[in-house]
Structure formats: C-alpha cells, structure tokens
Coordinates of C-alpha atoms and ligand atoms in Angstrom, one line a residue:
Chain C
M1 CA 90.7 38.8 126.4
N2 CA 88.1 40.4 123.9
G3 CA 89.2 43.1 121.7
K4 CA 91.9 44.4 119.4
K5 CA 93.5 45.6 122.1
N6 CA 94.0 43.5 124.5
F7 CA 94.7 40.5 121.9
Y8 CA 98.1 40.5 122.4
R9 CA 99.2 41.1 126.1
S10 CA 102.3 39.7 127.8
P11 CA 101.4 37.0 130.9
F12 CA 104.2 38.9 132.9
E13 CA 102.6 42.7 131.9
E14 CA 99.6 44.2 134.2
A15 CA 97.1 47.0 132.6
G16 CA 98.4 49.9 132.9
S17 CA 102.4 49.6 132.7
S18 CA 102.5 48.5 129.3
L19 CA 105.9 49.0 127.1
E20 CA 103.9 51.0 125.0
D21 CA 103.3 53.5 128.3
V22 CA 106.5 53.6 129.0
F23 CA 107.9 54.8 125.8
H24 CA 105.9 57.7 125.1
A25 CA 108.0 59.4 127.5
Y26 CA 111.1 58.6 126.2
Q27 CA 110.7 58.0 122.0
D28 CA 110.4 61.4 120.9
E29 CA 113.9 62.9 120.7
K30 CA 113.1 65.8 120.7
L31 CA 111.8 65.7 124.3
R32 CA 115.8 64.9 124.8
S33 CA 116.6 68.3 126.1
L34 CA 114.1 68.4 128.7
Y35 CA 116.2 66.0 130.7
F36 CA 119.2 68.1 132.1
L37 CA 121.9 66.7 133.6
K38 CA 124.5 68.4 135.6
Q39 CA 126.7 65.6 136.7
L40 CA 126.9 62.0 135.6
K41 CA 126.2 59.5 138.2
T42 CA 128.2 56.6 138.5
V43 CA 125.9 54.0 136.6
K44 CA 126.3 51.4 139.2
Q45 CA 125.0 54.4 141.4
S46 CA 122.3 54.9 139.7
F47 CA 121.1 50.9 139.1
G48 CA 120.6 50.8 142.9
I49 CA 117.7 53.5 142.6
G50 CA 114.6 51.1 143.6
G51 CA 112.1 50.8 141.8
F52 CA 110.3 53.7 140.0
F53 CA 106.3 53.5 139.8
M54 CA 104.4 56.6 141.1
N55 CA 101.3 57.8 140.5
C56 CA 100.7 60.8 138.0
E57 CA 101.0 63.7 139.6
E58 CA 97.2 65.0 137.5
C59 CA 94.5 62.4 138.3
G60 CA 96.4 60.4 141.1
T61 CA 95.3 56.9 139.8
R62 CA 97.3 56.4 136.6
P63 CA 100.7 55.4 137.0
A64 CA 102.8 58.6 136.0
T65 CA 105.1 58.0 132.7
L66 CA 106.3 61.2 131.8
H67 CA 108.8 62.5 134.1
V68 CA 110.0 65.7 133.1
T69 CA 112.8 67.6 135.0
K70 CA 113.0 71.2 134.3
I71 CA 115.8 73.4 135.5
I72 CA 114.9 77.0 135.6
N73 CA 118.0 79.4 137.1
G74 CA 119.7 76.3 138.8
E75 CA 115.6 75.8 140.4
K76 CA 114.9 71.9 139.5
T77 CA 111.8 71.1 139.6
E78 CA 110.6 67.8 138.8
T79 CA 106.5 66.3 137.8
H80 CA 105.0 63.6 136.7
F81 CA 102.3 62.7 134.6
C82 CA 100.6 59.8 132.9
E83 CA 100.5 59.3 129.2
Q84 CA 96.7 60.5 129.3
C85 CA 97.1 63.6 131.5
A86 CA 100.3 64.9 129.5
K87 CA 98.1 64.4 126.3
D88 CA 95.2 66.5 127.7
K89 CA 97.3 69.6 129.2
G90 CA 99.1 69.2 125.6
Q91 CA 102.3 70.4 126.8
F92 CA 104.8 68.1 127.0
I93 CA 103.7 65.4 124.2
S94 CA 105.1 66.4 121.1
G95 CA 103.5 64.4 118.3
L96 CA 100.1 66.8 118.9
G97 CA 101.2 69.8 117.7
N98 CA 104.1 71.7 116.8
F99 CA 106.1 71.6 120.3
G100 CA 109.1 70.6 119.3
I101 CA 113.0 70.9 120.3
N102 CA 112.4 74.8 119.1
N103 CA 110.2 75.5 122.1
L104 CA 112.4 74.0 124.2
L105 CA 115.7 75.4 123.0
A106 CA 113.4 78.8 122.8
G107 CA 112.4 78.0 126.3
L108 CA 116.3 77.8 127.6
L109 CA 116.8 80.9 126.0
N110 CA 114.2 82.9 127.2
F111 CA 115.5 81.7 130.9
D112 CA 118.9 82.2 130.4
P113 CA 120.2 84.4 132.9
M114 CA 121.0 86.5 130.3
T115 CA 118.4 87.4 129.3
K116 CA 116.5 86.6 132.6
G117 CA 115.6 90.5 132.4
V118 CA 111.7 88.5 132.4
N119 CA 110.8 90.7 135.2
N120 CA 113.0 93.4 134.0
P121 CA 113.3 94.5 131.1
Q122 CA 116.0 97.3 131.8
L123 CA 118.7 94.4 132.5
Q124 CA 117.6 92.2 129.2
Q125 CA 118.7 95.5 127.4
S126 CA 121.6 96.7 128.8
T127 CA 123.2 92.7 128.9
F128 CA 121.5 91.1 125.9
S129 CA 119.8 92.6 123.3
P130 CA 117.7 90.2 120.8
A131 CA 118.9 92.4 118.0
T132 CA 122.4 91.5 117.9
R133 CA 123.1 90.1 115.0
C134 CA 125.4 87.4 113.0
E135 CA 127.3 89.7 110.5
T136 CA 127.8 87.0 107.7
C137 CA 124.8 85.2 107.9
G138 CA 121.8 88.3 109.1
L139 CA 120.3 85.8 112.5
T140 CA 119.3 88.0 115.4
Y141 CA 119.5 86.5 118.4
A142 CA 115.6 86.8 118.7
Q143 CA 115.8 84.7 115.7
F144 CA 117.9 81.8 116.7
S145 CA 115.6 81.8 119.8
K146 CA 112.3 81.2 118.3
S147 CA 114.3 78.1 115.3
G148 CA 116.9 76.9 118.1
R149 CA 119.6 76.4 115.3
F150 CA 122.1 78.9 113.9
G151 CA 122.3 79.7 110.4
C152 CA 125.9 79.7 109.9
S153 CA 129.3 78.6 111.7
D154 CA 129.6 82.6 112.7
C155 CA 127.1 82.9 114.7
Y156 CA 128.8 81.1 117.1
T157 CA 131.7 83.8 117.4
H158 CA 129.2 87.3 116.7
F159 CA 126.7 86.1 119.6
G160 CA 129.9 84.6 121.6
E161 CA 130.5 84.1 124.9
K162 CA 126.4 85.0 125.9
L163 CA 125.4 81.2 124.6
D164 CA 127.7 79.7 127.3
P165 CA 124.3 79.8 129.8
L166 CA 123.2 77.5 126.6
F167 CA 125.3 75.3 126.1
R168 CA 126.0 74.8 130.2
R169 CA 122.0 73.7 130.2
I170 CA 122.1 71.5 127.1
H171 CA 126.3 69.9 128.0
G172 CA 126.7 71.1 131.9
N173 CA 130.1 72.3 130.0
T174 CA 131.4 75.3 127.4
H175 CA 134.6 74.0 126.2
H176 CA 134.9 71.3 123.8
M177 CA 137.1 68.5 125.2
G178 CA 137.3 66.0 122.0
K179 CA 139.2 65.5 118.6
V180 CA 141.0 68.6 117.1
P181 CA 141.4 68.7 113.7
E182 CA 144.3 66.8 111.4
R183 CA 144.6 69.9 108.8
T184 CA 143.6 72.8 110.2
G185 CA 143.6 71.3 113.4
G186 CA 147.6 72.0 114.1
Q187 CA 148.4 75.3 116.4
I188 CA 145.0 75.0 118.5
K189 CA 146.1 70.9 119.8
V190 CA 150.1 71.8 120.4
K191 CA 148.3 75.1 122.3
K192 CA 146.3 72.3 123.8
E193 CA 148.6 70.4 125.2
L194 CA 150.6 72.9 126.8
Q195 CA 147.9 74.4 128.2
Q196 CA 147.8 70.9 130.2
L197 CA 151.7 71.3 130.9
K198 CA 151.2 74.3 132.1
M199 CA 148.2 72.9 134.7
A200 CA 150.2 70.0 135.4
L201 CA 153.2 72.6 135.8
Q202 CA 151.5 74.4 138.9
Q203 CA 150.4 71.1 140.5
H204 CA 154.1 69.8 140.8
I205 CA 154.8 72.8 142.4
A206 CA 152.1 73.4 144.3
T207 CA 152.9 69.5 145.6
E208 CA 156.4 70.7 145.9
E209 CA 157.2 67.6 143.3
F210 CA 160.7 69.9 141.8
E211 CA 161.7 67.3 139.7
K212 CA 159.4 66.8 137.4
A213 CA 157.9 70.6 137.4
A214 CA 161.4 70.8 135.8
E215 CA 160.9 67.9 133.4
I216 CA 157.5 69.7 132.2
R217 CA 159.1 73.0 132.0
D218 CA 161.7 71.7 129.5
R219 CA 158.9 70.0 127.5
I220 CA 156.7 73.4 127.9
R221 CA 159.8 75.5 126.3
A222 CA 160.2 72.6 123.4
L223 CA 156.6 73.1 122.8
E224 CA 157.1 76.8 122.7
Q225 CA 160.0 77.0 120.6
K226 CA 157.8 74.5 118.3
I227 CA 154.9 77.8 118.1
E228 CA 157.6 80.0 117.4
Q229 CA 159.5 78.8 114.5
S230 CA 156.2 77.3 113.1
K231 CA 154.7 81.2 113.1
Chain S
M1 CA 127.0 49.0 92.2
S2 CA 123.9 50.7 91.0
L3 CA 121.0 51.8 93.2
Q4 CA 119.1 48.7 92.7
R5 CA 121.2 46.7 94.9
F6 CA 120.7 49.7 97.3
V7 CA 116.8 49.2 97.7
E8 CA 116.4 45.7 96.5
H9 CA 117.6 43.8 99.2
P10 CA 116.3 43.9 102.8
W11 CA 119.3 42.9 103.7
T12 CA 122.1 45.2 105.2
H13 CA 125.6 45.3 106.9
W14 CA 124.5 46.3 110.2
M15 CA 121.7 43.1 110.1
K16 CA 124.5 40.6 110.5
G17 CA 123.3 39.3 113.5
E18 CA 126.7 38.9 114.1
G19 CA 129.4 41.1 115.9
P20 CA 130.0 41.2 120.4
D21 CA 127.1 40.2 122.6
S22 CA 124.6 39.6 119.5
D23 CA 122.4 38.2 121.3
I24 CA 121.2 41.9 122.8
V25 CA 122.8 44.1 121.2
I26 CA 121.7 44.4 117.4
S27 CA 123.6 47.0 116.2
T28 CA 125.5 49.7 117.1
R29 CA 125.3 53.1 115.1
L30 CA 127.4 56.6 115.1
R31 CA 127.3 59.4 113.3
I32 CA 129.4 62.7 113.0
A33 CA 128.2 66.1 112.5
R34 CA 130.7 68.3 110.6
N35 CA 130.5 71.9 108.9
L36 CA 131.9 73.5 105.8
R37 CA 133.6 77.3 107.4
H38 CA 131.8 80.4 105.1
H39 CA 128.7 78.1 103.9
P40 CA 125.5 78.7 105.7
F41 CA 124.2 75.5 107.2
P42 CA 121.6 73.6 104.7
L43 CA 118.5 75.7 106.4
L44 CA 119.6 79.0 105.1
A45 CA 121.4 77.8 102.0
T46 CA 120.0 78.6 98.9
D47 CA 119.4 75.9 96.4
S48 CA 122.8 76.8 95.0
Q49 CA 125.3 77.5 97.8
A50 CA 123.6 73.8 98.5
E51 CA 124.6 72.6 95.4
E52 CA 128.0 73.8 96.0
V53 CA 128.7 72.0 99.3
V54 CA 127.3 68.7 97.6
R55 CA 129.8 69.2 94.8
K56 CA 132.4 69.6 97.0
V57 CA 132.1 66.9 98.6
E58 CA 131.7 64.8 95.4
E59 CA 134.6 65.9 94.6
V60 CA 135.9 64.3 97.6
N61 CA 134.1 61.5 97.2
Q62 CA 135.9 60.7 93.9
S63 CA 139.1 62.0 95.7
A64 CA 142.2 58.8 95.2
S65 CA 142.0 58.7 99.4
M66 CA 138.4 58.0 99.7
K67 CA 139.1 55.3 96.6
K68 CA 141.1 54.0 99.9
K69 CA 138.4 53.6 101.8
G70 CA 136.5 51.2 99.3
Q71 CA 133.9 51.8 96.9
F72 CA 131.2 55.1 97.4
E73 CA 128.4 55.6 95.9
L74 CA 126.9 59.1 95.3
L75 CA 122.8 59.3 95.4
R76 CA 120.8 62.6 95.2
M77 CA 117.2 62.7 96.7
E78 CA 115.5 64.3 93.8
E79 CA 116.5 61.3 91.6
L80 CA 115.2 58.8 93.9
Q81 CA 111.5 57.9 93.8
P82 CA 109.2 58.1 96.6
L83 CA 109.7 54.4 97.6
E84 CA 113.2 54.2 96.9
K85 CA 113.5 56.6 99.7
K86 CA 111.3 55.4 102.0
V87 CA 113.4 51.7 101.7
L88 CA 116.6 53.5 102.6
V89 CA 114.4 55.2 105.3
E90 CA 113.7 51.8 106.9
K91 CA 116.9 50.2 106.3
H92 CA 118.5 53.7 108.3
L93 CA 120.4 54.3 105.4
I94 CA 119.4 57.8 105.6
S95 CA 117.4 59.8 108.0
P96 CA 113.3 60.9 107.2
N97 CA 114.8 64.8 107.6
L98 CA 117.1 63.7 103.9
A99 CA 114.3 62.0 102.1
E100 CA 111.3 64.8 103.2
E101 CA 112.5 67.8 104.0
S102 CA 116.2 68.9 102.5
R103 CA 116.8 70.4 100.2
K104 CA 119.7 68.8 97.2
G105 CA 120.2 66.3 99.9
A106 CA 122.1 63.5 98.8
V107 CA 123.7 60.4 100.5
I108 CA 126.7 58.8 99.7
L109 CA 126.6 55.4 100.3
S110 CA 129.6 52.2 100.9
E111 CA 129.2 49.0 98.9
D112 CA 128.7 47.5 101.8
E113 CA 126.4 49.9 103.1
A114 CA 127.8 49.8 106.7
I115 CA 129.3 53.7 105.8
S116 CA 126.8 56.4 104.5
V117 CA 127.6 60.4 104.5
L118 CA 124.0 62.4 104.1
I119 CA 124.8 66.0 102.8
N120 CA 122.5 69.1 103.6
E121 CA 120.5 67.5 106.4
E122 CA 120.4 69.6 109.2
D123 CA 124.2 69.7 108.9
H124 CA 126.6 69.7 105.8
L125 CA 127.9 66.3 106.5
R126 CA 127.0 63.7 108.9
I127 CA 128.9 60.5 109.0
Q128 CA 127.1 58.1 109.9
V129 CA 128.9 54.0 110.6
F130 CA 126.3 51.2 110.6
L131 CA 127.7 48.2 112.3
P132 CA 126.0 44.3 113.9
G133 CA 126.5 43.9 117.2
F134 CA 127.7 45.9 120.0
Q135 CA 130.7 47.7 118.4
L136 CA 131.3 52.0 119.2
K137 CA 134.4 51.5 119.4
E138 CA 134.9 50.4 115.9
A139 CA 132.2 52.4 114.5
W140 CA 134.0 55.3 116.0
D141 CA 137.6 54.6 114.6
I142 CA 135.9 54.0 111.2
G143 CA 134.0 57.1 111.4
S144 CA 136.6 58.9 112.9
K145 CA 138.8 57.7 109.2
I146 CA 136.1 59.4 106.9
D147 CA 136.0 61.9 108.8
D148 CA 140.6 62.6 108.2
V149 CA 139.7 62.1 104.8
F150 CA 136.7 65.2 104.1
E151 CA 138.7 66.9 107.1
K152 CA 141.7 67.1 104.5
Q153 CA 140.7 68.3 101.8
L154 CA 137.5 70.5 103.0
N155 CA 137.4 73.3 105.7
Y156 CA 135.9 72.2 108.4
A157 CA 133.6 74.9 110.6
F158 CA 136.2 74.0 113.8
D159 CA 135.9 76.9 116.7
E160 CA 138.9 76.1 119.4
K161 CA 136.7 77.0 122.5
R162 CA 133.1 74.9 120.9
G163 CA 134.7 72.8 118.6
Y164 CA 132.7 71.1 115.5
L165 CA 130.2 73.6 115.3
T166 CA 126.9 72.3 113.9
S167 CA 123.3 73.6 113.5
C168 CA 121.9 72.9 116.3
P169 CA 122.7 73.6 119.3
T170 CA 123.0 70.3 120.7
N171 CA 125.4 68.5 119.0
V172 CA 128.3 71.1 119.0
G173 CA 131.5 70.0 120.4
T174 CA 132.4 66.6 119.1
G175 CA 129.2 66.3 117.0
I176 CA 129.2 62.8 118.0
R177 CA 125.9 60.5 118.5
S178 CA 126.7 57.1 119.5
S179 CA 123.6 54.7 120.0
I180 CA 122.9 51.3 120.3
M181 CA 119.8 49.0 119.1
L182 CA 118.7 47.0 122.2
H183 CA 116.5 43.2 122.4
L184 CA 115.2 43.9 125.5
P185 CA 112.4 41.5 126.3
A186 CA 113.3 40.1 129.5
L187 CA 113.2 43.3 130.8
V188 CA 110.1 44.2 129.9
M189 CA 108.4 40.8 131.4
T190 CA 109.9 41.0 134.3
Q191 CA 108.6 45.2 134.6
Q192 CA 112.4 46.2 134.8
I193 CA 112.4 48.2 132.3
N194 CA 110.3 51.2 134.0
R195 CA 113.4 51.8 136.5
I196 CA 116.5 51.1 133.8
L197 CA 115.2 53.4 131.1
Q198 CA 114.6 56.1 134.3
A199 CA 118.6 55.4 135.1
T200 CA 119.4 56.1 131.4
T201 CA 118.4 59.2 131.4
Q202 CA 120.1 59.9 134.6
V203 CA 123.6 58.7 133.5
G204 CA 123.1 61.4 130.3
L205 CA 121.5 59.1 127.7
V206 CA 118.9 58.6 125.9
V207 CA 116.0 56.1 125.3
R208 CA 113.9 55.8 122.3
G209 CA 111.8 53.5 120.2
L210 CA 111.8 51.9 117.0
Y211 CA 110.3 51.4 114.2
G212 CA 107.2 52.4 115.8
E213 CA 104.7 53.8 113.8
G214 CA 104.1 57.3 115.2
S215 CA 104.0 56.9 118.4
E216 CA 104.5 53.7 119.2
A217 CA 107.2 51.3 119.9
V218 CA 107.2 47.8 119.3
G219 CA 109.4 44.7 119.5
N220 CA 110.8 45.3 122.6
L221 CA 113.6 47.4 120.4
F222 CA 115.0 50.1 122.4
Q223 CA 117.5 52.6 121.5
L224 CA 120.5 53.5 123.6
S225 CA 122.6 57.0 122.5
N226 CA 124.6 59.9 124.3
Q227 CA 123.0 63.1 125.1
V228 CA 126.0 65.4 125.8
T229 CA 128.2 66.0 123.0
L230 CA 130.6 69.4 124.1
G231 CA 133.1 69.3 127.9
M232 CA 133.6 65.1 127.2
S233 CA 136.2 63.6 124.9
E234 CA 134.8 61.3 122.3
G235 CA 136.3 58.2 124.0
D236 CA 134.3 59.3 127.3
I237 CA 131.1 59.5 125.5
I238 CA 131.4 55.9 124.0
T239 CA 133.0 55.0 127.4
N240 CA 129.4 55.6 129.5
L241 CA 127.4 54.5 126.8
Y242 CA 129.9 50.7 126.9
S243 CA 129.2 51.2 130.6
V244 CA 125.8 51.4 130.6
A245 CA 124.8 49.4 128.2
S246 CA 127.2 46.9 129.7
Q247 CA 124.8 46.6 133.0
I248 CA 122.0 46.8 130.8
I249 CA 123.0 43.4 129.2
V250 CA 123.8 41.9 132.6
Q251 CA 120.4 42.5 133.4
E252 CA 118.7 41.3 130.5
R253 CA 121.1 38.2 130.4
E254 CA 120.1 37.5 134.6
A255 CA 116.2 38.2 133.7
R256 CA 116.7 35.8 130.4
E257 CA 117.6 33.4 133.5
Y258 CA 115.3 34.1 135.7
L259 CA 112.1 33.6 133.4
R260 CA 113.9 30.1 132.5
E261 CA 114.4 29.4 136.0
H262 CA 110.9 30.7 137.2
N263 CA 108.1 30.9 134.6
Q264 CA 109.9 28.4 132.4
I265 CA 106.1 27.1 130.4
S266 CA 105.0 30.1 130.1
L267 CA 107.9 31.2 128.1
E268 CA 108.2 28.8 125.9
D269 CA 104.5 29.0 126.1
R270 CA 104.4 32.3 124.7
I271 CA 107.8 31.9 122.2
Y272 CA 106.1 28.9 120.6
R273 CA 103.0 30.2 120.5
S274 CA 104.2 32.7 118.5
Y275 CA 106.4 30.7 116.1
G276 CA 103.1 28.8 115.3
I277 CA 101.2 32.3 114.5
L278 CA 104.0 33.6 112.5
T279 CA 104.2 30.5 110.6
H280 CA 100.9 30.1 110.0
A281 CA 98.9 33.6 110.4
R282 CA 97.4 34.8 106.8
T283 CA 97.3 38.5 107.5
I284 CA 99.1 40.1 111.0
E285 CA 99.4 43.7 111.3
S286 CA 102.9 45.3 111.8
K287 CA 103.2 46.1 115.5
E288 CA 101.6 42.4 116.1
A289 CA 104.0 40.8 113.8
A290 CA 107.2 43.2 115.5
Q291 CA 105.9 41.6 119.2
R292 CA 105.7 38.2 117.8
L293 CA 109.4 38.1 115.8
S294 CA 110.9 39.8 119.6
D295 CA 109.6 36.5 121.3
V296 CA 111.1 34.4 118.4
R297 CA 113.9 36.0 118.8
L298 CA 114.3 35.8 122.1
G299 CA 113.5 32.2 121.6
I300 CA 116.5 31.5 118.9
D301 CA 118.9 33.4 121.4
L302 CA 118.0 30.6 124.3
G303 CA 118.0 27.8 121.7
Y304 CA 114.3 27.0 121.2
F305 CA 115.0 27.2 117.1
P306 CA 118.5 25.6 116.6
T307 CA 117.9 25.7 112.1
C308 CA 117.1 29.2 112.5
N309 CA 119.4 32.0 111.8
P310 CA 118.7 35.7 114.4
F311 CA 120.2 37.1 110.7
V312 CA 116.5 36.2 109.5
V313 CA 114.8 38.3 112.5
N314 CA 116.9 41.2 111.5
E315 CA 115.7 41.2 108.5
L316 CA 111.8 40.8 108.3
L317 CA 112.4 43.5 111.0
V318 CA 113.0 45.9 107.5
S319 CA 111.4 43.6 105.2
T320 CA 107.9 44.1 107.0
Q321 CA 107.6 47.7 106.9
P322 CA 105.3 48.8 105.1
G323 CA 108.0 51.0 102.3
F324 CA 110.0 47.9 101.6
L325 CA 106.6 45.6 101.2
Q326 CA 105.3 47.7 98.6
Y327 CA 109.1 48.0 96.8
D328 CA 108.8 44.4 96.6
A329 CA 105.2 44.1 95.6
G330 CA 106.4 47.3 92.8
Q331 CA 103.0 49.1 93.7
K332 CA 101.1 50.9 96.5
L333 CA 99.4 48.7 98.3
T334 CA 96.2 49.5 100.8
V335 CA 97.1 48.9 105.0
D336 CA 95.0 45.1 105.0
Q337 CA 97.1 44.1 101.3
R338 CA 100.2 44.9 103.3
D339 CA 99.2 43.1 106.3
E340 CA 98.9 39.9 104.2
R341 CA 101.6 40.4 101.8
R342 CA 103.5 40.6 105.7
A343 CA 102.4 37.0 106.7
R344 CA 103.2 35.4 103.7
V345 CA 106.8 36.6 104.4
I346 CA 107.4 36.1 107.3
R347 CA 105.7 32.4 106.5
E348 CA 108.5 32.4 103.5
R349 CA 111.0 33.6 105.7
L350 CA 110.6 31.6 109.1
I351 CA 109.3 28.3 107.4
S352 CA 113.9 27.1 106.2
P353 CA 114.7 25.9 103.1
S354 CA 115.0 22.2 105.3
E355 CA 111.9 22.0 106.6
I356 CA 110.0 22.3 103.1
S357 CA 112.0 19.9 101.5
Ligands
ZN401 ZN1 97.1 61.3 135.2
ZN402 ZN1 125.4 83.3 111.3

C-alpha cells in the first residue's frame, strides 16, 4: 500500500480487474455501435453465462477488458484486448484520438453489401454511386458516409431503401414499430392497423378459423371505408 | 422562477432518493429525439435557420397547452456564463454538447427540473425526463405527453417506414434512449460486474460510467440504456431495459446479503472507514470522494447510518463536482483549492445538524 495509486482499493478486488479497467470497455457511448446484436436473447439465458474472464489476445498476460464484436458481410469476428494493448494499437479507444462514431458508421457504410465493390469498383458504381445526393440539403452519400450524420429529414427519402443494410446493422431492423404522431400520423395509424388486420386474416384462413376471419374481414371493410371518406 | 434557481442549488428532482428500488436505482432518464420537417438538422443549419427553430419551439412553450403541463422556462446557451452551463451539465439538465458546441442552443426547463427540452443540440428537440428511482414507464408517459404537446403545434419529420427521423442513424425510429443510473457496489466487490456488464451488451443494452473525469468511472455508478431504436416499440424497449435491470437489482441485493453474511467485518470496516475519512478529511480528490461516498451510500442502504438520508449522498455527487464547487465559491479554483473545498462541503453535509448541536 504505497503510492497514491494503491491508496484506495477494495479488499475484494484483485489487481488488474478493477472497476476502472472494466469501464474502459464501456464508458464511451461512441463505441456502442461496435456491439451489434442480431437478436435479443432472453435475459435469463444471458445471465446464465458463466464467468467472463479471458486474457488479452495481443499480450496474452493481462486480462482482456475490451471486447469487440464486428459483423462484416455477415461474418462475425470477436476480438479481446487488454486496455494497454488496445491503447498501443490505438484502434478502439476513441478518447485517444478522433476515432468516433463517425468512423464506425463510415466503416459500416463501406462494408455495406450495396457498396461492397471494394474489390469490384464496377459493382459499386452500378448499385450505389457515392454521388447520390439529397436534393433538399445537397448532402452526398459520400459526405454522409464520412460524417455519419444526415443533413435533413429528406436525406432519408433521397437515399431511400439503400439505407436498409445500414439500419439492419445498427438496429437489426429497417421498419419503425413504435409511436405514430397523433395529429399528422392519422392516416398512417389506420394504414398500420389495416396491415396488421390483413395479416391476421391470412392466418385465420390458413388455420381454417373462418368465423374469426369473417369478423376481421368486416373490420377491414370498415377501416377501408374510413380511409375512403377522409380522402 | 429564474436562472439563479437552476444553478444555485445542487438539489434537483432526480436525486430525491425516493421512488421504487431507490436503494439501487438512483435515477431514471428518458430522452426523446424529434426534428422538424423542412428545416435542416442543427449541424447543417445556418444561424438564422437555427434561430427559426428556437423561435418556433418558444412559441409552443408559451402556448396554453404547454402552460397546462406546468411552468417552463427557456434559457439560451449564449446568454449563460461558462460556470452556469457547467453546473447545468453536472446536474444532467443539459448535455456537454449543448453547452459547448451548439449554435443557437437553448433549453426549456420545468420548474421542478424533471423535464428539460434541449433545442438545437444534435436534433432540433430532445425531450428529457429525469425521475428519482426506478420509473421507466412513468418517465415515458410524462415524456410522451410533452411530445404530444409539441407535435400538435410543430410539423415533425416522421416517415411511415423509418419513424421519427433523426440526425444520427443510431437514433431513428422511436428516437428514445431510456436509461437508469445504478449503484452496484456489491457486484463490484464480489467481482461479478464483468460478467453482468458483458451479458447486458448481449441483450441490446449499453453500460457506461458516470461522473468520470476523462475516461475514468468512479463511485460504482453505472448507466444502463437501450441502443436499438428502430424496429421495436417504445413499450418493448422499456420492458427490455426493465427486465434486465430487474435482474441486476436482484443480483446486487443478493451480493449485498452475501457480503453481510460472509465478509461482515471487512464490509463494515470499509464503510465506517470511509465515513470516518469523509467526516474528517481536510482535502480530498474527486475520485476518492466518489468511491467513499459510494461506501457510505451502501452503509445507509444497509441501515448503518439511521440518521443519514440517501438524498444527502446523491446531492453530494453533484455539489462536489468541479463546476459546482467553483460556482459556489464564486470564482475559478485550482485543483488543490477544489480538493480542500470538496472535503469541507462533504464534512458539513455528512455531519448532520443533530450531531452538531
Ligand atoms: Zn494485452
Ligand atoms: Zn438532406
């Protein structure tokens, strides 16, 4: 117990696995998009996982505190470093430089299946030119992939479905499932309900529950009338 | 109501030390990102375009339907002193980004500081709700109602397929980030924290430290939040966070029981030693202060200090931060002066009035 560093240490902590070490892996929200989750496992399952102590892949001696999962073109790779080696590599810890979410997003965009002509420039050209531009704010796709930020809400329209792979990577999804604005989203609300009802109708027909199917068919008709009237 | 009120007192709504599971969950925060249609996002906007957004939002703030929700005040970043902004950041009422980097940035604060609406940060609007204890659903209910008030009078950028459109693709869809601040000393002491943090990242959640200077995290405080915003409903996002957090709470309680049964003397020694130091030290660094306050907080939760209120520790988390210490002193302080002042503030607050008299 000499020197300031060891001045305060929990009696239960072993050297090298202090809270601070652990934190370097998690503290920076900018790193969050490194953790891609294909699927939400049940909480119980995950908490059933045993101890998670492993050594650094680089030096093999210090405990690994930074765990990075990357999914590139569907290939999942996991790397584990101690804080020191991660710093030496200067690769992950964003506090060390200007490596931030922008770089991460840029990385994603470059590995996008739509643009994966990394080895095939022709393919890249034909599917999604970096010159694609938002007509409202003027932001190009190339600029977007550098900054990781949209310029205006119309960028979403102009870049269109080509953004699907990016959203799939970040969120595991491409479609909004949540709240719809009360005032301006009236039609959308009805349309969404209609969609759900039509799916339910198909299901009931498939399972030969015709009474329920008839009931849903009536509700669909009522909604369709409502849409007609409001036009 | 005035600016003074917001910056003079370290006390703010989220640190009340009450609410469900407040022995472990210190506070709940929910943020809703919204943007206006036909206005470039703040990063690309010119000064006059950004000013236009502030003007439109202020109009809603002055409207009758907003008045029904309580008393709100709009503060413009350009009209605040650097130390005043720092205090608002330390109370978590505004983000460092809004304070330092925004152009035409502003915030609308509710009288009790439970609601803050950030204007021209990364998105045009960021509605934040901050509650004490474990109150995720309550926070969403409050935030969603404020959202409705704005939506009635502003044209939101909303897309049928992508939902609420945001500047950063990581926020699109629901635009919500819900998070809770957890105090997990026993899981750290029993070295289970690695395993648990690892597991949380596997269920779509993010954990980060709190009040660390630079990259440091101190005081056994962890902020747990959702990262997926697209393809899940708000209810599912909140339920997911709720169920993971509930598991962590159970594990922290079990770890506390375990320590009490198997390491009683070391545990008590640690807690009372920290109490002794905090009530007698003449100078203390912020990192050590946060660690020892964590010990005392645990002691309070375990019933060792019946006269001490957890609220006091929550408040000290803010009032011992550099910005607040300096605001309170009315001048810039050197590191040594801050350490000295920090020790005094803690001493005075921890030794309760009854013990003095
Ligand atoms: Zn290493
Ligand atoms: Zn645009």
